[in-house]
Tab-separated table of C-alpha atoms in Angstrom:
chain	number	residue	atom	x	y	z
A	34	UNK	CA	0.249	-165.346	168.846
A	35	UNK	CA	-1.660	-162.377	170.492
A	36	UNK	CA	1.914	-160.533	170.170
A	37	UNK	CA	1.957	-161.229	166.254
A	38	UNK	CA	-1.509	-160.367	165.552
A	39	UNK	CA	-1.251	-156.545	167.025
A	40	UNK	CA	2.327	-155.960	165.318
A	41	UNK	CA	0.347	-156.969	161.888
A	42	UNK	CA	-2.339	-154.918	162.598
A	43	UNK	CA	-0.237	-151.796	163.442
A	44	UNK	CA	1.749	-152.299	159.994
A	45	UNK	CA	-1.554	-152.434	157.937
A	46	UNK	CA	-2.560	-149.346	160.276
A	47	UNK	CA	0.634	-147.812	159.181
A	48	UNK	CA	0.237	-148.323	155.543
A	49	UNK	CA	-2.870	-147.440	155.049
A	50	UNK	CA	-1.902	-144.050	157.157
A	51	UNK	CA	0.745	-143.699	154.452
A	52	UNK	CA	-1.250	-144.400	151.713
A	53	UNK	CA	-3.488	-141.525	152.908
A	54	UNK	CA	-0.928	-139.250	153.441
A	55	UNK	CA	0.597	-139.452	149.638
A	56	UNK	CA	-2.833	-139.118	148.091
A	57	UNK	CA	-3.237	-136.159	150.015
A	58	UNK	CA	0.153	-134.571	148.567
A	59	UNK	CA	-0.676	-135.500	145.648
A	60	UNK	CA	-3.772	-133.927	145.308
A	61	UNK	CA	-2.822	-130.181	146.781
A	62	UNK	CA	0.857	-130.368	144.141
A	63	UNK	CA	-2.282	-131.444	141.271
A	64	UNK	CA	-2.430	-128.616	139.065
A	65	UNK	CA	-6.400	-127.294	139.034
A	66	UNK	CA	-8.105	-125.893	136.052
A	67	UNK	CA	-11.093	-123.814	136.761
A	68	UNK	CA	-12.785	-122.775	133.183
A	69	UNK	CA	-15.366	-120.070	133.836
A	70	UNK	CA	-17.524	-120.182	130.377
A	71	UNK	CA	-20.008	-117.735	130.031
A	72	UNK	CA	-23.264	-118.484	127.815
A	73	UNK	CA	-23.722	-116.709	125.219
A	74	UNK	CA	-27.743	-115.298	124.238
A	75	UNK	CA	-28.879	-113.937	121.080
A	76	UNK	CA	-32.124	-112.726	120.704
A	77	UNK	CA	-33.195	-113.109	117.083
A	78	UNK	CA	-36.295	-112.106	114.641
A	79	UNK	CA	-36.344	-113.679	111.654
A	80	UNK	CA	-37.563	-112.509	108.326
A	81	UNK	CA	-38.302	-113.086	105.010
A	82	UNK	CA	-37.884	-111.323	101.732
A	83	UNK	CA	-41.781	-109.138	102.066
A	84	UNK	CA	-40.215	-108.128	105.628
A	85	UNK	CA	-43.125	-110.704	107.196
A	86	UNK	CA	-41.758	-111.776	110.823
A	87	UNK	CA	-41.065	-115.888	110.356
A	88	UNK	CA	-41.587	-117.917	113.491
A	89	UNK	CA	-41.914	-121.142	112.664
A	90	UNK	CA	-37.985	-122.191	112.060
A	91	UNK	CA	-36.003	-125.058	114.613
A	92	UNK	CA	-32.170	-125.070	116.232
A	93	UNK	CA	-30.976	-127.059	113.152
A	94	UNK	CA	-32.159	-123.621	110.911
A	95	UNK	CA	-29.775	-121.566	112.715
A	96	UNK	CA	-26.143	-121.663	112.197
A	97	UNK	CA	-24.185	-119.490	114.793
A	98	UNK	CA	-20.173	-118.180	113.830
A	99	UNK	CA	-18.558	-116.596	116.698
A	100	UNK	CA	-15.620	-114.589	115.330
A	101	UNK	CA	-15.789	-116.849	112.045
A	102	UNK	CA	-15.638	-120.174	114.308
A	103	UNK	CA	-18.973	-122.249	114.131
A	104	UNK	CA	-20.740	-122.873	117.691
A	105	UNK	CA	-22.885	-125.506	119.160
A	106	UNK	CA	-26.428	-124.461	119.854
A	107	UNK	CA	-26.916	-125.108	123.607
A	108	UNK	CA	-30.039	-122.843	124.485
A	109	UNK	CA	-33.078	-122.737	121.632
A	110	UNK	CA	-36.562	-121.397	122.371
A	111	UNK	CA	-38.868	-120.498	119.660
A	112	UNK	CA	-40.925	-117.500	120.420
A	113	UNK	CA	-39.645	-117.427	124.060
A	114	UNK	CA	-41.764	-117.247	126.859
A	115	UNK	CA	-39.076	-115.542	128.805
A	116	UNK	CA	-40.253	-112.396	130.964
A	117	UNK	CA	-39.410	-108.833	129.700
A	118	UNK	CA	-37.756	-106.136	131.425
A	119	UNK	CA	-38.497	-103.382	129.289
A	120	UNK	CA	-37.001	-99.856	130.179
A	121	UNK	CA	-39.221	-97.145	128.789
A	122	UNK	CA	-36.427	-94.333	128.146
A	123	UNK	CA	-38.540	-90.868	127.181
A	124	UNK	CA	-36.992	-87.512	125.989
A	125	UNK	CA	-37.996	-84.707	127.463
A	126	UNK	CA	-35.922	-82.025	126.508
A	127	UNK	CA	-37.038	-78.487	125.604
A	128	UNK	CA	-37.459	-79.570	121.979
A	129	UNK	CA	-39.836	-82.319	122.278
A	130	UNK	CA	-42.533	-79.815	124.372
A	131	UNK	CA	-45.003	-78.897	121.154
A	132	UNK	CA	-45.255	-82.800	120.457
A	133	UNK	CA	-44.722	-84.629	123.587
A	134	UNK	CA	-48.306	-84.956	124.709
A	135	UNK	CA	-48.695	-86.970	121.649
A	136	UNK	CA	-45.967	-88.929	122.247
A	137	UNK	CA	-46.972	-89.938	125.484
A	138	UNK	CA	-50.419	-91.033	124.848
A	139	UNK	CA	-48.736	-93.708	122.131
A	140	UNK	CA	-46.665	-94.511	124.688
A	141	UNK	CA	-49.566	-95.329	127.584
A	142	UNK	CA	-51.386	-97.152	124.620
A	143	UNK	CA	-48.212	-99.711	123.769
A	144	UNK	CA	-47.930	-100.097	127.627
A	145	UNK	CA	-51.621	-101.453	128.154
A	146	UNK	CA	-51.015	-103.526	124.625
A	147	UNK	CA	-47.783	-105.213	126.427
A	148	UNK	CA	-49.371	-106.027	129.680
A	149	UNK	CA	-52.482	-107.290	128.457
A	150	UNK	CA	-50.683	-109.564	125.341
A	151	UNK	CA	-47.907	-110.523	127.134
A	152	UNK	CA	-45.719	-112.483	129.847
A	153	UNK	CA	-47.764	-111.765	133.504
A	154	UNK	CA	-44.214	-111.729	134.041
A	155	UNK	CA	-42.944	-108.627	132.165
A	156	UNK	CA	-42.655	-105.576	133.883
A	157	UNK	CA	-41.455	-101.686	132.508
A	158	UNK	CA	-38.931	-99.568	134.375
A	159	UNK	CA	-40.180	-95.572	133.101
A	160	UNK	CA	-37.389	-92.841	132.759
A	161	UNK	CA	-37.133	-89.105	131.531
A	162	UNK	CA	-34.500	-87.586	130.419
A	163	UNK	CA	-32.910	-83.786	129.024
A	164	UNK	CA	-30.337	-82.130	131.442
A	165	UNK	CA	-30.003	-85.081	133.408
A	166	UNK	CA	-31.543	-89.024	133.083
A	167	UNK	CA	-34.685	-88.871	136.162
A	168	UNK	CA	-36.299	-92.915	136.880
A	169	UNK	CA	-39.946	-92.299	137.974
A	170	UNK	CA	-40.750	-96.158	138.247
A	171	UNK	CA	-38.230	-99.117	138.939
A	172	UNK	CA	-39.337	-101.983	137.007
A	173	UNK	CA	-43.480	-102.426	137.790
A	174	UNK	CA	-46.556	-104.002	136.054
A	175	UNK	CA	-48.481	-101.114	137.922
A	176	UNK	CA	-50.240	-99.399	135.086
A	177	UNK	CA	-51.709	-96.716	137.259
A	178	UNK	CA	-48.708	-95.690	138.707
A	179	UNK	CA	-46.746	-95.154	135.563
A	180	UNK	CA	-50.241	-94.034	133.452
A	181	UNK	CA	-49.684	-90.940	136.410
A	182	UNK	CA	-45.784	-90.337	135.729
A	183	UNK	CA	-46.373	-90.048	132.245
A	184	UNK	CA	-48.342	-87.347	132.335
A	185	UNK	CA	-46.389	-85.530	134.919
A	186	UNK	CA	-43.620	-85.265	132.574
A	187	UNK	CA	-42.605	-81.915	131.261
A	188	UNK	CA	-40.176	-80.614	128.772
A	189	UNK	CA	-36.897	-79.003	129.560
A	190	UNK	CA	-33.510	-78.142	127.696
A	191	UNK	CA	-30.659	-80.224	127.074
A	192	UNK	CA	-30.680	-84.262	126.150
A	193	UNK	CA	-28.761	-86.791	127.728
A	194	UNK	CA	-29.037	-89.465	125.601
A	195	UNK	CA	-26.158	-91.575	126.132
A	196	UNK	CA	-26.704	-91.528	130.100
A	197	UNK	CA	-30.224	-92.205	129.757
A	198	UNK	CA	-29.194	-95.573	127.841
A	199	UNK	CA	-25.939	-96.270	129.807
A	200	UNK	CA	-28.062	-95.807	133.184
A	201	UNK	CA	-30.868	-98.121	132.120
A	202	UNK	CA	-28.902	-100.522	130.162
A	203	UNK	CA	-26.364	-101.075	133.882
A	204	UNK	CA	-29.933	-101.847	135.891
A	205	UNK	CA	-31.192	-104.137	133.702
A	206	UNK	CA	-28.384	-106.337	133.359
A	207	UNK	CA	-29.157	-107.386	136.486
A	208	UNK	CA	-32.759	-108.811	135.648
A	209	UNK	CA	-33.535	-112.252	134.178
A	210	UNK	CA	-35.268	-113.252	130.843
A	211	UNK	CA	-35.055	-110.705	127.966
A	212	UNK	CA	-33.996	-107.222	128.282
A	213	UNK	CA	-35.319	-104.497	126.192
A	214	UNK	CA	-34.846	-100.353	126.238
A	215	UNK	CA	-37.360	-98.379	124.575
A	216	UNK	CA	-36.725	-94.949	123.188
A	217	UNK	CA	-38.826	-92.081	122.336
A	218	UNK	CA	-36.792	-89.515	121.143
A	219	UNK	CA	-36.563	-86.465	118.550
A	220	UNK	CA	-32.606	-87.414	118.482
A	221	UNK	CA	-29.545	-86.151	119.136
A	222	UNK	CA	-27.480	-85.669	122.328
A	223	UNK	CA	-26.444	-82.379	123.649
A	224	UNK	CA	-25.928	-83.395	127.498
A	225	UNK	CA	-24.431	-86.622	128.148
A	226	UNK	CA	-20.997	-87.344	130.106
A	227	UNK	CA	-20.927	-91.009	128.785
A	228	UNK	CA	-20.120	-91.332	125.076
A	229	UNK	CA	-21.865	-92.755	122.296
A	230	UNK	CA	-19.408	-96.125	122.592
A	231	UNK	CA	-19.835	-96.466	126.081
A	232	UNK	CA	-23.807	-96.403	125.885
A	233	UNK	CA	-23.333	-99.489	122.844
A	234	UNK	CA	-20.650	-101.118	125.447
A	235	UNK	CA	-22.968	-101.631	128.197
A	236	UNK	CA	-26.097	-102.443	125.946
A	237	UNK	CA	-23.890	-104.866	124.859
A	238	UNK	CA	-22.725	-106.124	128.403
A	239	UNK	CA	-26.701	-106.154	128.979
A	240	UNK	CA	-27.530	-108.346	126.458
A	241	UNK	CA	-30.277	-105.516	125.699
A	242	UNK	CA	-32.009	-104.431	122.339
A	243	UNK	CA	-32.394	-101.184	122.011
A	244	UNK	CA	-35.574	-99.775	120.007
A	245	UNK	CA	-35.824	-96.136	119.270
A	246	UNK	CA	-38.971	-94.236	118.271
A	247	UNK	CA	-37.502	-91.161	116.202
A	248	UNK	CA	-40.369	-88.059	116.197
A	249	UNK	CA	-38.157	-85.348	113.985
A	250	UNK	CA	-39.237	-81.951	115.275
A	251	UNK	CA	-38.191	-81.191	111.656
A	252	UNK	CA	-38.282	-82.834	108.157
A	253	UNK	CA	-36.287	-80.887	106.309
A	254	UNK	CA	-32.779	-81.660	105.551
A	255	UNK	CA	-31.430	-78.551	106.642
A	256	UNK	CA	-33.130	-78.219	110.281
A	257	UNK	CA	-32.596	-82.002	110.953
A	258	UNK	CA	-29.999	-83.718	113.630
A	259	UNK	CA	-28.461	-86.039	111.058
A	260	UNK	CA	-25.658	-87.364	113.056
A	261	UNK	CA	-28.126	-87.556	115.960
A	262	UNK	CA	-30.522	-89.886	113.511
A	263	UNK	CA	-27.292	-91.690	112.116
A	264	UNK	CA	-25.936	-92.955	115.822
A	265	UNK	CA	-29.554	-94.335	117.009
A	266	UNK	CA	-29.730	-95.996	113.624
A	267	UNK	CA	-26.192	-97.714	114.740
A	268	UNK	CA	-27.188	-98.166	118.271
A	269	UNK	CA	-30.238	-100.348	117.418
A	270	UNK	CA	-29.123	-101.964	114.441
A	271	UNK	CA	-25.801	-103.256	116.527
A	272	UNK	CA	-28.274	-104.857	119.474
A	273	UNK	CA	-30.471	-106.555	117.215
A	274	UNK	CA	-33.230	-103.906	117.037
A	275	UNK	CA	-34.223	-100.617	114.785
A	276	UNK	CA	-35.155	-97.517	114.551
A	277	UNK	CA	-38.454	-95.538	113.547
A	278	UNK	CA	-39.495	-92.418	111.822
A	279	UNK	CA	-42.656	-92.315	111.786
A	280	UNK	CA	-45.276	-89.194	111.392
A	281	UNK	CA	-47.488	-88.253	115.094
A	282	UNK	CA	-50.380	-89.988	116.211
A	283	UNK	CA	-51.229	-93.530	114.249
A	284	UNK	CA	-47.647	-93.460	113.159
A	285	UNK	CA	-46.444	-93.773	116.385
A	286	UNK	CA	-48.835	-96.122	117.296
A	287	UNK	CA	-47.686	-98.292	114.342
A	288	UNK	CA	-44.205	-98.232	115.530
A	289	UNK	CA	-44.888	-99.522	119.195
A	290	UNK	CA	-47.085	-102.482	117.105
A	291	UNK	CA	-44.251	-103.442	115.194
A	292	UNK	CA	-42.041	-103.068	118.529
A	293	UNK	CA	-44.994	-105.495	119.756
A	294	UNK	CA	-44.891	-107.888	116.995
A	295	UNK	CA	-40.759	-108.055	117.282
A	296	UNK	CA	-40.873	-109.236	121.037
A	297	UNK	CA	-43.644	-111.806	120.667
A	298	UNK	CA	-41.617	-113.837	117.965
A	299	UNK	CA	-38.230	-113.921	119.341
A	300	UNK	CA	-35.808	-116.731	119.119
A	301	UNK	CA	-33.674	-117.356	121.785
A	302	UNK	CA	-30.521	-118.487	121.486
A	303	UNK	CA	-27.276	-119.639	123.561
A	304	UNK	CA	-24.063	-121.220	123.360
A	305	UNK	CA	-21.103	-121.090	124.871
A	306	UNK	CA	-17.674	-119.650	123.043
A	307	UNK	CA	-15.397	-122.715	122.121
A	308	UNK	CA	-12.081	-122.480	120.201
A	309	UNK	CA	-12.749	-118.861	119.322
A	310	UNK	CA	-9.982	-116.436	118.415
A	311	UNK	CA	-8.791	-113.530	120.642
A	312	UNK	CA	-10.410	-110.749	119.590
A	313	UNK	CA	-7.913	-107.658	119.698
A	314	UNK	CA	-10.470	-104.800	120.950
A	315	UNK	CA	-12.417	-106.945	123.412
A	316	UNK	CA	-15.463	-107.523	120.759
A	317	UNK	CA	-16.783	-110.836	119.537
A	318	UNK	CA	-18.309	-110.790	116.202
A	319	UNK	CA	-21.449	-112.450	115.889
A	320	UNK	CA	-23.102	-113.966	112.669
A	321	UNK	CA	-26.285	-116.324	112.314
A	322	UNK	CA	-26.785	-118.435	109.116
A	323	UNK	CA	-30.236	-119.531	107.855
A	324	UNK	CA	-30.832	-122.654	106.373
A	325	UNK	CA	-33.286	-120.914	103.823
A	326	UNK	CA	-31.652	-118.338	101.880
A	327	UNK	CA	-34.353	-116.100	101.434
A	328	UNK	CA	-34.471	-115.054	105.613
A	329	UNK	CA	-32.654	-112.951	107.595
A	330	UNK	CA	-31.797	-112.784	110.810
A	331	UNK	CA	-32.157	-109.804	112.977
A	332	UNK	CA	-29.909	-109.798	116.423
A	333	UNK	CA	-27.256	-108.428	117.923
A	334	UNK	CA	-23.659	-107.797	116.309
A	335	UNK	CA	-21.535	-109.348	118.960
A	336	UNK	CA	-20.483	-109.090	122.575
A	337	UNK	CA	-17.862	-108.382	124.948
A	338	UNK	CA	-15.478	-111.036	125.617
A	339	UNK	CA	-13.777	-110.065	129.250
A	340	UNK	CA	-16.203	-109.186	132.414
A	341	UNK	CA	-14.422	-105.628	133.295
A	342	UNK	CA	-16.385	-102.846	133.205
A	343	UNK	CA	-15.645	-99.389	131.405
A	344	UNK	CA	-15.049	-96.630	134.062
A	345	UNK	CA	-16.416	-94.340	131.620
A	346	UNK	CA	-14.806	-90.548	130.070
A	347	UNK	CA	-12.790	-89.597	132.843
A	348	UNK	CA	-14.251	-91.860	135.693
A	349	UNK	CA	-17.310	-89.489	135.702
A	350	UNK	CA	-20.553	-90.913	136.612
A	351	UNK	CA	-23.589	-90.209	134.273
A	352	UNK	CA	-26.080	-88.390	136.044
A	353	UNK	CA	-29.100	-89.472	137.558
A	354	UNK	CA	-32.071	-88.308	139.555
A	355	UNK	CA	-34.926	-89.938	141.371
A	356	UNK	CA	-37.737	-88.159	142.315
């Protein structure tokens, strides 16, 4: 009996050893899927026909087409209390010296407007740049420290502006909540090793709006930087943001406002791609719908569909300096 009893035990010992041993084969010949989906964020301003910022509006407002192909809201936040990196991106090249004193007491008025309004979260990252694209202050709510940096800039030939905005755009990508580069420029670029698509590319990749504060050196047609005034009008526009011309002193001042008004009434909004189309050159078209016919939606045009980065006009690095 004793005799029996082990032999039965050894063949249920046996089996279930063999039972073991198929699941396991099974399992490593199972094919696995891994689906890496990334979430997509739009930062949107809404407004109406009199150009009045709307902030009032819920998900079911917004309709969201990725390359034509409807999405599924996943992330909504009206006026988002998300922190914002905001990289303060000031020209300093030799034609900006006769107004750049100006230009840089707007600038240390919006800065005291956006930490006292705002997030005690946000911070500003402060860089010059002509010849080359200098960062005086990593990202810091110290108001001191960057009040001193701004006046210790001085004007010098040659702009860089595609570096300055490729440079600044690649460090904040790294930062959470919302990501914002601010420009104060007179236009044009005359230095730069990265292109004008490369700076867009990895604004894009940054999920960063780009604002630019235009101070023309000269209004008439004949002296101006056109094409200079024509690619920051692109640059912003394609991010979600815009640019402005406006006249020294309270102009300025209005523009940072606006800049103000902008951030404080964002929507935020994800989703992540589903039964999009290939796009051919990488880029995702992006549309939002309204509800109400008579707003608009202000955000970015699209985004980058694959996670390799550009190498950049003959693998050349843009230039930077830290002092």
């Amino acid at each position: 009996m004793g005799r029996s009893r082990s032999r039965t035990l050894i063949v249920f010992a046996l089996a279930a050893l063999l039972v073991v041993a198929l699941c396991l084969c099974a399992q490593e010949r199972a094919p696995v899927f891994r689906v890496d989906v990334r979430l997509v964020r739009m930062l949107a301003t809404v407004k109406d026909q009199r150009g009045e910022l709307v902030g009032g509006l819920d998900r079911e407002d917004f309709a969201i087409f990725d390359n034509g192909v409807r999405q599924q809201v996943a992330v909504f936040e009206r006026r988002t209390e998300q922190p914002l990196s905001v990289s303060l991106l000031v020209d300093t090249s030799g034609s900006t010296a006769k107004d750049l004193r100006y230009e840089l007491d707007s600038v240390n008025r919006f800065l005291h407007a956006l930490f006292a309004e705002g997030n005690p979260r946000d911070a500003v990252a402060l860089y010059s740049f002509n010849y080359e694209v200098t960062l005086h202050n990593d990202y810091t709510r110290r108001l001191p420290l960057l009040d001193r940096n701004l006046r210790a800039l001085r004007a010098e030939a040659g702009t860089a502006l595609y570096d300055a905005i490729y440079l600044a755009a690649d460090v904040v990508e790294h930062r959470d909540g919302r990501r914002v580069l601010v420009i104060v420029t007179d236009g044009g670029d005359t230095a730069s090793r990265k292109t004008y698509h490369e700076a867009l590319e990895t604004a894009h990749r940054a999920d960063a709006i780009i604002y630019a504060i235009l101070v023309m050196p000269i209004t008439n047609d004949a002296g101006r930087n056109i094409g200079g005034e024509h690619a920051l009008t692109t640059l912003t526009a394609s991010t979600g943001g815009r640019v402005f011309t406006p006249a020294l002193g309270a102009g300025i001042d209005s523009a940072f406002r606006e800049i103000l008004s902008d951030l404080r009434t964002q929507y935020l909004i994800g989703y992540y791609p589903k039964n999009v189309p290939a796009a051919s050159n990488r880029f995702h078209n992006l549309t939002i719908k309204l509800a109400r016919p008579d707003l608009r939606a202000i955000t970015r045009s699209g985004y980058y569909g694959d996670v390799e980065q550009s190498t950049g006009e003959r693998g050349k690095p843009a230039r930077t300096r830290i002092p």
